[in-house]
mmCIF file of C-alpha atoms and ligand atoms in Angstrom:
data_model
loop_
_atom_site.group_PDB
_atom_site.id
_atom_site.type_symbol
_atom_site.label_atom_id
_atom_site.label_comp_id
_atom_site.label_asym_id
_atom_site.label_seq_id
_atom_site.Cartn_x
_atom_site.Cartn_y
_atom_site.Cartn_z
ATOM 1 C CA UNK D 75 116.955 53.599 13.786
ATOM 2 C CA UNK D 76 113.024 54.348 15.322
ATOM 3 C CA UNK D 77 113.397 54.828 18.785
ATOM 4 C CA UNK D 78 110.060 52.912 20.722
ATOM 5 C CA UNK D 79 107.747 55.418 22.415
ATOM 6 C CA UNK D 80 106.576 53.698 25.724
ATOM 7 C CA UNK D 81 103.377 54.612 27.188
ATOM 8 C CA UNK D 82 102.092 53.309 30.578
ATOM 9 C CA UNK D 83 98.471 52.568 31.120
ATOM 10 C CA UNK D 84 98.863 51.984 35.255
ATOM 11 C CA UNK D 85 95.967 52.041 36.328
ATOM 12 C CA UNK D 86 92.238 51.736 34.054
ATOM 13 C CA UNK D 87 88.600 51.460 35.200
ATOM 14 C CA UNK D 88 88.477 47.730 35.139
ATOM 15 C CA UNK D 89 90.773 46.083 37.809
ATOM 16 C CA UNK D 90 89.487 45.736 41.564
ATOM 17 C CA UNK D 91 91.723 46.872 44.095
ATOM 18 C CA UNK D 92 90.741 44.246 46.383
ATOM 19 C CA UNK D 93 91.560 41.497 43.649
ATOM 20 C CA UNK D 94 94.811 43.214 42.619
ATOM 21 C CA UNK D 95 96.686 45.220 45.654
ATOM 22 C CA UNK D 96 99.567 46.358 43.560
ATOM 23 C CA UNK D 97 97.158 48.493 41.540
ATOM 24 C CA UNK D 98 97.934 51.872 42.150
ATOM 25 C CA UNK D 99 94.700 53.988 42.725
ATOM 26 C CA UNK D 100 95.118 56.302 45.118
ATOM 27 C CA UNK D 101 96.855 59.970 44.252
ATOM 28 C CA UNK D 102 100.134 58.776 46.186
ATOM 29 C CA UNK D 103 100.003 55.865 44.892
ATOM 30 C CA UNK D 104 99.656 57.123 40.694
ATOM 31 C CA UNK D 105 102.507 59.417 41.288
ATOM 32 C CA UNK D 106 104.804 57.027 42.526
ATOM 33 C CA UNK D 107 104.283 54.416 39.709
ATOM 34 C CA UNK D 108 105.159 57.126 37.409
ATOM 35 C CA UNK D 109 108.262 58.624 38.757
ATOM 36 C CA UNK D 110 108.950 54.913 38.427
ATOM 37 C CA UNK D 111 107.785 54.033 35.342
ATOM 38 C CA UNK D 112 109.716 57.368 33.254
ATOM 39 C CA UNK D 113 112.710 56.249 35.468
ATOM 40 C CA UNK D 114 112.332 52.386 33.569
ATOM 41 C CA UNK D 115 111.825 54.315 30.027
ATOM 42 C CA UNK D 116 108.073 55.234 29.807
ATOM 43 C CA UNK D 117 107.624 58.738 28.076
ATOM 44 C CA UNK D 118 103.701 58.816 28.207
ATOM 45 C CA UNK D 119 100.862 57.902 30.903
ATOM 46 C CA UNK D 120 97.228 57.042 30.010
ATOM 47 C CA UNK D 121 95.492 58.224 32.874
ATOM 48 C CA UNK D 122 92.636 56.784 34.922
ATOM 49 C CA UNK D 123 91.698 57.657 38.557
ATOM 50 C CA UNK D 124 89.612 56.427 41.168
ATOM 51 C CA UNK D 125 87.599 57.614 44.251
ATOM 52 C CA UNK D 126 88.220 57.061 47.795
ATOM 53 C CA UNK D 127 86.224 53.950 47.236
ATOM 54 C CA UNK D 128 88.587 52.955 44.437
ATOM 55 C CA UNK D 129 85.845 53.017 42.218
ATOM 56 C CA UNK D 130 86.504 55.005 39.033
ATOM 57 C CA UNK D 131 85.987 58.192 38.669
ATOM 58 C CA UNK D 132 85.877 61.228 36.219
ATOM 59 C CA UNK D 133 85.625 63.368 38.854
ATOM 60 C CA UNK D 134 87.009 67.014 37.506
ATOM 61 C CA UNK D 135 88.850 68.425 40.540
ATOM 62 C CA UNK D 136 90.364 65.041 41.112
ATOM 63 C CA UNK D 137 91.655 64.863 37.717
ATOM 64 C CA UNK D 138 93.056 68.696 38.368
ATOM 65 C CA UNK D 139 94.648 67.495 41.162
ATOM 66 C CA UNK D 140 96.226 64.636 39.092
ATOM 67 C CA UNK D 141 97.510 66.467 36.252
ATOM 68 C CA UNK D 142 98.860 69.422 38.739
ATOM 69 C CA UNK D 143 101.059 66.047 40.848
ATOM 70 C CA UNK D 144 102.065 63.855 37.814
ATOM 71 C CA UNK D 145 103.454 67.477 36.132
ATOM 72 C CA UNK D 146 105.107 68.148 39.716
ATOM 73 C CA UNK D 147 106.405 65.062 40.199
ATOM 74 C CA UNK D 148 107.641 63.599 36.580
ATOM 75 C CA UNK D 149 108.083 64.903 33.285
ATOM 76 C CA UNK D 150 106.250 62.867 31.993
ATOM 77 C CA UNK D 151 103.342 63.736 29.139
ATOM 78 C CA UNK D 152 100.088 63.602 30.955
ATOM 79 C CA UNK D 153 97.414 61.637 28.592
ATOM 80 C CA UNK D 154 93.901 61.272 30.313
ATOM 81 C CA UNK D 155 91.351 58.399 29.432
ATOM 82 C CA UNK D 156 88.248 59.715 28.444
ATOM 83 C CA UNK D 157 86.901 56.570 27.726
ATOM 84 C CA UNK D 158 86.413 56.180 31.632
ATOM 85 C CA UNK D 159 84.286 53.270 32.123
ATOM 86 C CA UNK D 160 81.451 51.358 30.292
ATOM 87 C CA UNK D 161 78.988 53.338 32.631
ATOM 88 C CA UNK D 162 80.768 57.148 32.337
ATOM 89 C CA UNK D 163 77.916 59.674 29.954
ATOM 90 C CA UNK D 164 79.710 61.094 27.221
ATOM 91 C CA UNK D 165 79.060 64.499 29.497
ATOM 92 C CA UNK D 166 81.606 63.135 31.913
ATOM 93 C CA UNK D 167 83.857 62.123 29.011
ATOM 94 C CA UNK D 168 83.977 64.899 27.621
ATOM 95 C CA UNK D 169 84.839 67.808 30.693
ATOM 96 C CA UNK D 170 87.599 65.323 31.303
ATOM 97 C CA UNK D 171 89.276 67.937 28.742
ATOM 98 C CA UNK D 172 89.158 71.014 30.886
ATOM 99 C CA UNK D 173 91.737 69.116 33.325
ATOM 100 C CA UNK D 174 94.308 70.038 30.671
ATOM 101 C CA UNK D 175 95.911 67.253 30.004
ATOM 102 C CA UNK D 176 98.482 67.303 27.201
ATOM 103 C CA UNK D 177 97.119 64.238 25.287
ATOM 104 C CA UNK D 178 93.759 62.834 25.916
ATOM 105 C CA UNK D 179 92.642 59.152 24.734
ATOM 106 C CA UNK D 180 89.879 59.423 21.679
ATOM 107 C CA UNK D 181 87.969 55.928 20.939
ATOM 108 C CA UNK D 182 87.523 55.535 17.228
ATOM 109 C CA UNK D 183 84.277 53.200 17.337
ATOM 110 C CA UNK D 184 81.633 51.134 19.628
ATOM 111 C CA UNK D 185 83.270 48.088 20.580
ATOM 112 C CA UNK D 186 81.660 45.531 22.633
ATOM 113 C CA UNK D 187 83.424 45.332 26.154
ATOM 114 C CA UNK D 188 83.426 41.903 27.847
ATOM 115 C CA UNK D 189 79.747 42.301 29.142
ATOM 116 C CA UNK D 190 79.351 45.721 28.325
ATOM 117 C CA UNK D 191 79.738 48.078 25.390
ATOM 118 C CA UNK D 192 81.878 50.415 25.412
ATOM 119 C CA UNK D 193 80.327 53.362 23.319
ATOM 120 C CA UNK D 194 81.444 55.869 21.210
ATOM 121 C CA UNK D 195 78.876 57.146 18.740
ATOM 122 C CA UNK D 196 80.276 59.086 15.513
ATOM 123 C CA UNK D 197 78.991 62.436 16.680
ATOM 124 C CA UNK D 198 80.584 62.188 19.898
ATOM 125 C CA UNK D 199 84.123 61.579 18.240
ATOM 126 C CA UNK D 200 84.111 64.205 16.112
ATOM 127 C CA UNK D 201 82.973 66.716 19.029
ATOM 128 C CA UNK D 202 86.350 64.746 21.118
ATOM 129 C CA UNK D 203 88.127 65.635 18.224
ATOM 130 C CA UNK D 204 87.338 69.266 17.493
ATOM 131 C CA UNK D 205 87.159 69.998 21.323
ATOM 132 C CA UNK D 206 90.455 68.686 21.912
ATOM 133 C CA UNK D 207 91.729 70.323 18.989
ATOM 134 C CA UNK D 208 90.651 73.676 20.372
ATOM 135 C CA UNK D 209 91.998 73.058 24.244
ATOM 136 C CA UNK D 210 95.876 72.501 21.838
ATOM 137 C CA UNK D 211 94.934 68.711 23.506
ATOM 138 C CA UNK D 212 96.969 66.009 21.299
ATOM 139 C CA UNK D 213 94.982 63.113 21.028
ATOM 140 C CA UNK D 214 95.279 59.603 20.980
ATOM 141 C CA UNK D 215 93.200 57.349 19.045
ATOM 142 C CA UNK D 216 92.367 54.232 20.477
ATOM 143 C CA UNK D 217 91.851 51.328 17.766
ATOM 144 C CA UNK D 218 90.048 48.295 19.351
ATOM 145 C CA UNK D 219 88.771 46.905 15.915
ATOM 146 C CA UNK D 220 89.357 47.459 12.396
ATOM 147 C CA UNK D 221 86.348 49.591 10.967
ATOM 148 C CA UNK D 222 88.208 52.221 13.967
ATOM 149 C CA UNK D 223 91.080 53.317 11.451
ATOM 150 C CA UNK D 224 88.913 52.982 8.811
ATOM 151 C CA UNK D 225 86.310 55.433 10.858
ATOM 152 C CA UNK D 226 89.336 57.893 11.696
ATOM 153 C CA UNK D 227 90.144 57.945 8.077
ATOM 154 C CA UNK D 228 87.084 59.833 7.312
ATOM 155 C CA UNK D 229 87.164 61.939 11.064
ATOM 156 C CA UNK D 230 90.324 63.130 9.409
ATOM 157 C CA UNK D 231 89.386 63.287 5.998
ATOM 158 C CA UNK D 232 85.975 65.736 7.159
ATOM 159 C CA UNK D 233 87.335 67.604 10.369
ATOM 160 C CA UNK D 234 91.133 67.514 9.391
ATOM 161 C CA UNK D 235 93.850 66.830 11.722
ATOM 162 C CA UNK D 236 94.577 67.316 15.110
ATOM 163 C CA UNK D 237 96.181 70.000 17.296
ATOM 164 C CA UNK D 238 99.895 69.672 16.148
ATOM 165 C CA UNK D 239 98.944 68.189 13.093
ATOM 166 C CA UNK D 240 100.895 64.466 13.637
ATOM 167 C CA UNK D 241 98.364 61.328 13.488
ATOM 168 C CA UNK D 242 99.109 59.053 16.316
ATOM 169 C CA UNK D 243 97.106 55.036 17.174
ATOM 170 C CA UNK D 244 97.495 52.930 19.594
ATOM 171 C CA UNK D 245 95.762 49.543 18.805
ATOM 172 C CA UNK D 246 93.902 48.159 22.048
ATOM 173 C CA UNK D 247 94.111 44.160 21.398
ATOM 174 C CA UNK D 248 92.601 41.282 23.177
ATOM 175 C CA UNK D 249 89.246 42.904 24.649
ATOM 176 C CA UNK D 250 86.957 40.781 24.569
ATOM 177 C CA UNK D 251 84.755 41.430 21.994
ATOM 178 C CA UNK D 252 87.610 43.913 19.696
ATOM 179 C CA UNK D 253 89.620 42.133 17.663
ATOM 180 C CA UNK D 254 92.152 39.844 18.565
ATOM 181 C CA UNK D 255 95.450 40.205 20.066
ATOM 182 C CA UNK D 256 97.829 38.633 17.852
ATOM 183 C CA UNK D 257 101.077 38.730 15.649
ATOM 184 C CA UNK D 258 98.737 38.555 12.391
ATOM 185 C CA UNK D 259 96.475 41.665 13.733
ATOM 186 C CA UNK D 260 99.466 43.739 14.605
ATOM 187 C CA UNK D 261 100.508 43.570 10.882
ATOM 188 C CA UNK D 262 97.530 44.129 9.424
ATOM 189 C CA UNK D 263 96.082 47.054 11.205
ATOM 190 C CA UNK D 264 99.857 48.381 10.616
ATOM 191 C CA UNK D 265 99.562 47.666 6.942
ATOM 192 C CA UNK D 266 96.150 49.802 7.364
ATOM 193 C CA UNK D 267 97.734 52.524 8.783
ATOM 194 C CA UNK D 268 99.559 52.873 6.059
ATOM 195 C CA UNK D 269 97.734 52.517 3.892
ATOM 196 C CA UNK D 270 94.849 55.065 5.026
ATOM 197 C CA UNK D 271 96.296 57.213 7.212
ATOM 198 C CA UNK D 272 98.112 60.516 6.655
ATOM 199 C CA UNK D 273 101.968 59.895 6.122
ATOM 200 C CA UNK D 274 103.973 59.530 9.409
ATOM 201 C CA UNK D 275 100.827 58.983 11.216
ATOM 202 C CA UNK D 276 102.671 56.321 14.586
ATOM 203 C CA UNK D 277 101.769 53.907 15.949
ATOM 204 C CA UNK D 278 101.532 51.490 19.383
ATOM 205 C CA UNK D 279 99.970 48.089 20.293
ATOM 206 C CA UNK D 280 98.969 46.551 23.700
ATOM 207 C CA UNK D 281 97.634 43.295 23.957
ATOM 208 C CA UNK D 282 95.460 42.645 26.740
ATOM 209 C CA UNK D 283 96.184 39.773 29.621
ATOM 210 C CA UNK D 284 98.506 37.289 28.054
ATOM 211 C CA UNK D 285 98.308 38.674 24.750
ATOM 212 C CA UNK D 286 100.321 41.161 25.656
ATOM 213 C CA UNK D 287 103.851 39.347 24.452
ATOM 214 C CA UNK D 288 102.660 38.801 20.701
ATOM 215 C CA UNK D 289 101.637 42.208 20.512
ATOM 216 C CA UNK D 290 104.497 43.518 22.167
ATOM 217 C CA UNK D 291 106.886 41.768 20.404
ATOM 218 C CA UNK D 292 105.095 42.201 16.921
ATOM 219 C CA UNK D 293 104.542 46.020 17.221
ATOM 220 C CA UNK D 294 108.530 45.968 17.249
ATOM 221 C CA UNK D 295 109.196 44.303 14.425
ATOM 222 C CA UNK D 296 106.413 46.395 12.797
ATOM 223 C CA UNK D 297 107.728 49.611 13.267
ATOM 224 C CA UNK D 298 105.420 50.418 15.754
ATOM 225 C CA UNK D 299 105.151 51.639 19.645
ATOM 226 C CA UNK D 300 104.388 50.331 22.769
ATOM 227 C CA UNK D 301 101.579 50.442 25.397
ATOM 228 C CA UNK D 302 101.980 48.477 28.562
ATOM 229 C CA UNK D 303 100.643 48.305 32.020
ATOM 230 C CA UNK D 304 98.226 47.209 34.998
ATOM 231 C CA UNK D 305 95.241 48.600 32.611
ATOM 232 C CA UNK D 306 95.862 46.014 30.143
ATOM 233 C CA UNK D 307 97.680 43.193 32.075
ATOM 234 C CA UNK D 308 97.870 41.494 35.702
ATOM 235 C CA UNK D 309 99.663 39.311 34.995
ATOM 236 C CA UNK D 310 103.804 38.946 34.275
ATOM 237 C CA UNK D 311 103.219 35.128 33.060
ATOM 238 C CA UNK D 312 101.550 32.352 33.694
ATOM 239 C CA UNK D 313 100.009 32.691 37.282
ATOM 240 C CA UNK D 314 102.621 35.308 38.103
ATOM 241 C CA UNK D 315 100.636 38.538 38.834
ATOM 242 C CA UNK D 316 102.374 41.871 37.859
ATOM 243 C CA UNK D 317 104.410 43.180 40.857
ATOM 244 C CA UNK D 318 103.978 46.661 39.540
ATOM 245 C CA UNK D 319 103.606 48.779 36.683
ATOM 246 C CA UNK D 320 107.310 49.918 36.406
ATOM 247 C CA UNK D 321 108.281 45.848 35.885
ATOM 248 C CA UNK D 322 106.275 45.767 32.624
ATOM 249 C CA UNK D 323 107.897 49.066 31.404
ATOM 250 C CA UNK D 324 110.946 47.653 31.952
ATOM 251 C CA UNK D 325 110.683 44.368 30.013
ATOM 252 C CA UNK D 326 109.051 47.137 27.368
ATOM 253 C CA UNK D 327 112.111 48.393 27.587
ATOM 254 C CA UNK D 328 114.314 45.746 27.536
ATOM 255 C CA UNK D 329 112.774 44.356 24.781
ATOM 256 C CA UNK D 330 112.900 47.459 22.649
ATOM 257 C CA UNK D 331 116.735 47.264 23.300
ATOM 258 C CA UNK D 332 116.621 43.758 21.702
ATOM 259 C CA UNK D 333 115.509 44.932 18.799
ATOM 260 C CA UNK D 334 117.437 48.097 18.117
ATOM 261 C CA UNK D 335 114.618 50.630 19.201
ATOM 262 C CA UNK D 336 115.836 52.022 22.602
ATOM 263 C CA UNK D 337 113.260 54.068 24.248
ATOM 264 C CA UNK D 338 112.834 57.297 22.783
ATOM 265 C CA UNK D 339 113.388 59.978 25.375
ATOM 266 C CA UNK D 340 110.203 62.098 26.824
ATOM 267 C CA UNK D 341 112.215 64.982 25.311
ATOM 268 C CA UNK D 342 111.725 63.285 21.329
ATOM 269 C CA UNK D 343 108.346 61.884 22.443
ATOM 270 C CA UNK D 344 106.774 65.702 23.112
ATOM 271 C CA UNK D 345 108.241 66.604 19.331
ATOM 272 C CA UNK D 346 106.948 63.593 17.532
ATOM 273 C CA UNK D 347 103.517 64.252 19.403
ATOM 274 C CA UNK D 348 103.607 67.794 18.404
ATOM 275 C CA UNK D 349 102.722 67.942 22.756
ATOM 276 C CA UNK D 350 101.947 72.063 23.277
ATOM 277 C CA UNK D 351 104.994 73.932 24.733
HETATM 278 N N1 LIG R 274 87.932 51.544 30.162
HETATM 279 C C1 LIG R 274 87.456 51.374 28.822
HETATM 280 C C2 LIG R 274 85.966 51.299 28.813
HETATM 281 C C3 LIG R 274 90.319 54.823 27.064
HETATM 282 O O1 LIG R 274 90.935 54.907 28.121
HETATM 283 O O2 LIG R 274 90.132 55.790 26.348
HETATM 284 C C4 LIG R 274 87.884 52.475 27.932
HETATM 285 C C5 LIG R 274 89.307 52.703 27.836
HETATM 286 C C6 LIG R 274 89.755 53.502 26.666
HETATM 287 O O3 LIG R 274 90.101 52.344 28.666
HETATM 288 ZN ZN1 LIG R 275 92.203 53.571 29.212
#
């Protein structure tokens, strides 16, 4: 039986404080979402931070500081975004590394975001890839469409595979302009990974705003992972906003117990990841 890797997203570059108060953006306020999010079953958090304006920020002694409480504080395996935001230069993105993170996020593709685009040119990737290879930085490769796995067939196929050699996705569903967030999606990107992608490559699914349930609930019965949090949804149901980010990881969790995939511990999580010691 495949235990279900949970990774929390709390926090992102997109929500407004003001619009969503349980957001946690502050230092204080990241840590204690985690401590509460491993103790509901999460073994990973995707990392995004944000100024004393709440604005976010790539900021490289704040993200020291972050990686130096989150290690403190949890056990947790540290993944930063360095996506950022829409507006971040692939500068920023990139020094995000020398935080030393144990997993960093790597976008596979352009993908048009909402009213932006979020960009992520092929020579960019690659140097993500190679750079995070030589920092013993796992990545994580985020799929918003399909030509992404088909793009990190060939990263892998002409710069070979990442520091501790396992392949892992996570397919970002529902953004507006990616593809969509549905049961029929899950399955095929999952049938692509198979297809394309080395042998025991992983893989998780988050569906933004409410298509966060299909996904969910279809990445289970896939075989696959999970992604959830306050990056990717506000909302519990239907005009019920999220309370915080340790009530989605429990219903992750709950409903990875339903179907015979417990949470895998943080322990097996830093294993399959091939995480540095
Ligand atoms: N905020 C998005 C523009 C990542 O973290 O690597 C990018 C994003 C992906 O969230
Ligand atoms: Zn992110």
């Amino acid at each position: 039986m495949t235990s279900t890797l949970i990774t929390v997203a709390p926090t992102g570059a997109e929500s407004l404080k003001s619009q969503v108060p349980a957001l946690p953006v502050s230092l204080d306020e990241l840590v204690t979402a985690a401590v509460e999010c491993e103790a509901a079953g999460a073994a990973v958090i995707h990392v995004h931070i944000r100024d004393d304006d709440h604005a976010p920020t790539l900021d490289l002694g704040r993200l020291k500081d972050t990686v130096a409480a989150l290690r403190e504080r949890t056990s947790l395996i540290v993944q930063l975004s360095s996506g950022g935001a829409v507006t971040d230069p692939e500068s920023d993105r990139l020094r995000v590394l020398e935080a030393e993170p144990d997993m960093a996020s790597c976008t596979m593709g352009t993908v048009n975001f909402g009213d932006g685009v979020f960009m992520n040119r092929w020579e960019f990737i690659v140097d993500l890839h190679r750079r995070m290879r030589d920092a013993a930085i796992v990545p994580e490769y985020e799929i918003f469409d399909i030509g992404h796995l088909a793009s990190l067939e060939r990263l892998l196929s002409q710069h070979g595979l990442p520091f501790g050699g396992h392949v892992h996705v996570d397919f970002v569903l529902g953004v507006p302009g990616g593809a969509a967030g549905d049961a029929e999606t899950v399955t095929a990107f999952a049938d692509a990974v198979r297809r394309h992608l080395p042998s025991g490559t992983t893989f998780s699914a988050t569906g933004i705003g409410r298509t966060t349930l299909p996904v969910m609930l279809t990445s289970l019965a896939a075989g696959g992972h999970l992604r959830v949090g306050m990056e990717d949804t506000v909302s519990y149901a239907r005009r019920v906003p999220v309370e915080s980010n340790a009530q989605l990881v429990k219903r992750a969790a709950e409903a990875s117990a339903l179907a015979q995939r417990p949470v895998m511990t943080v322990a097996e999580a830093r294993v399959l990841l091939g995480i540095r010691g």
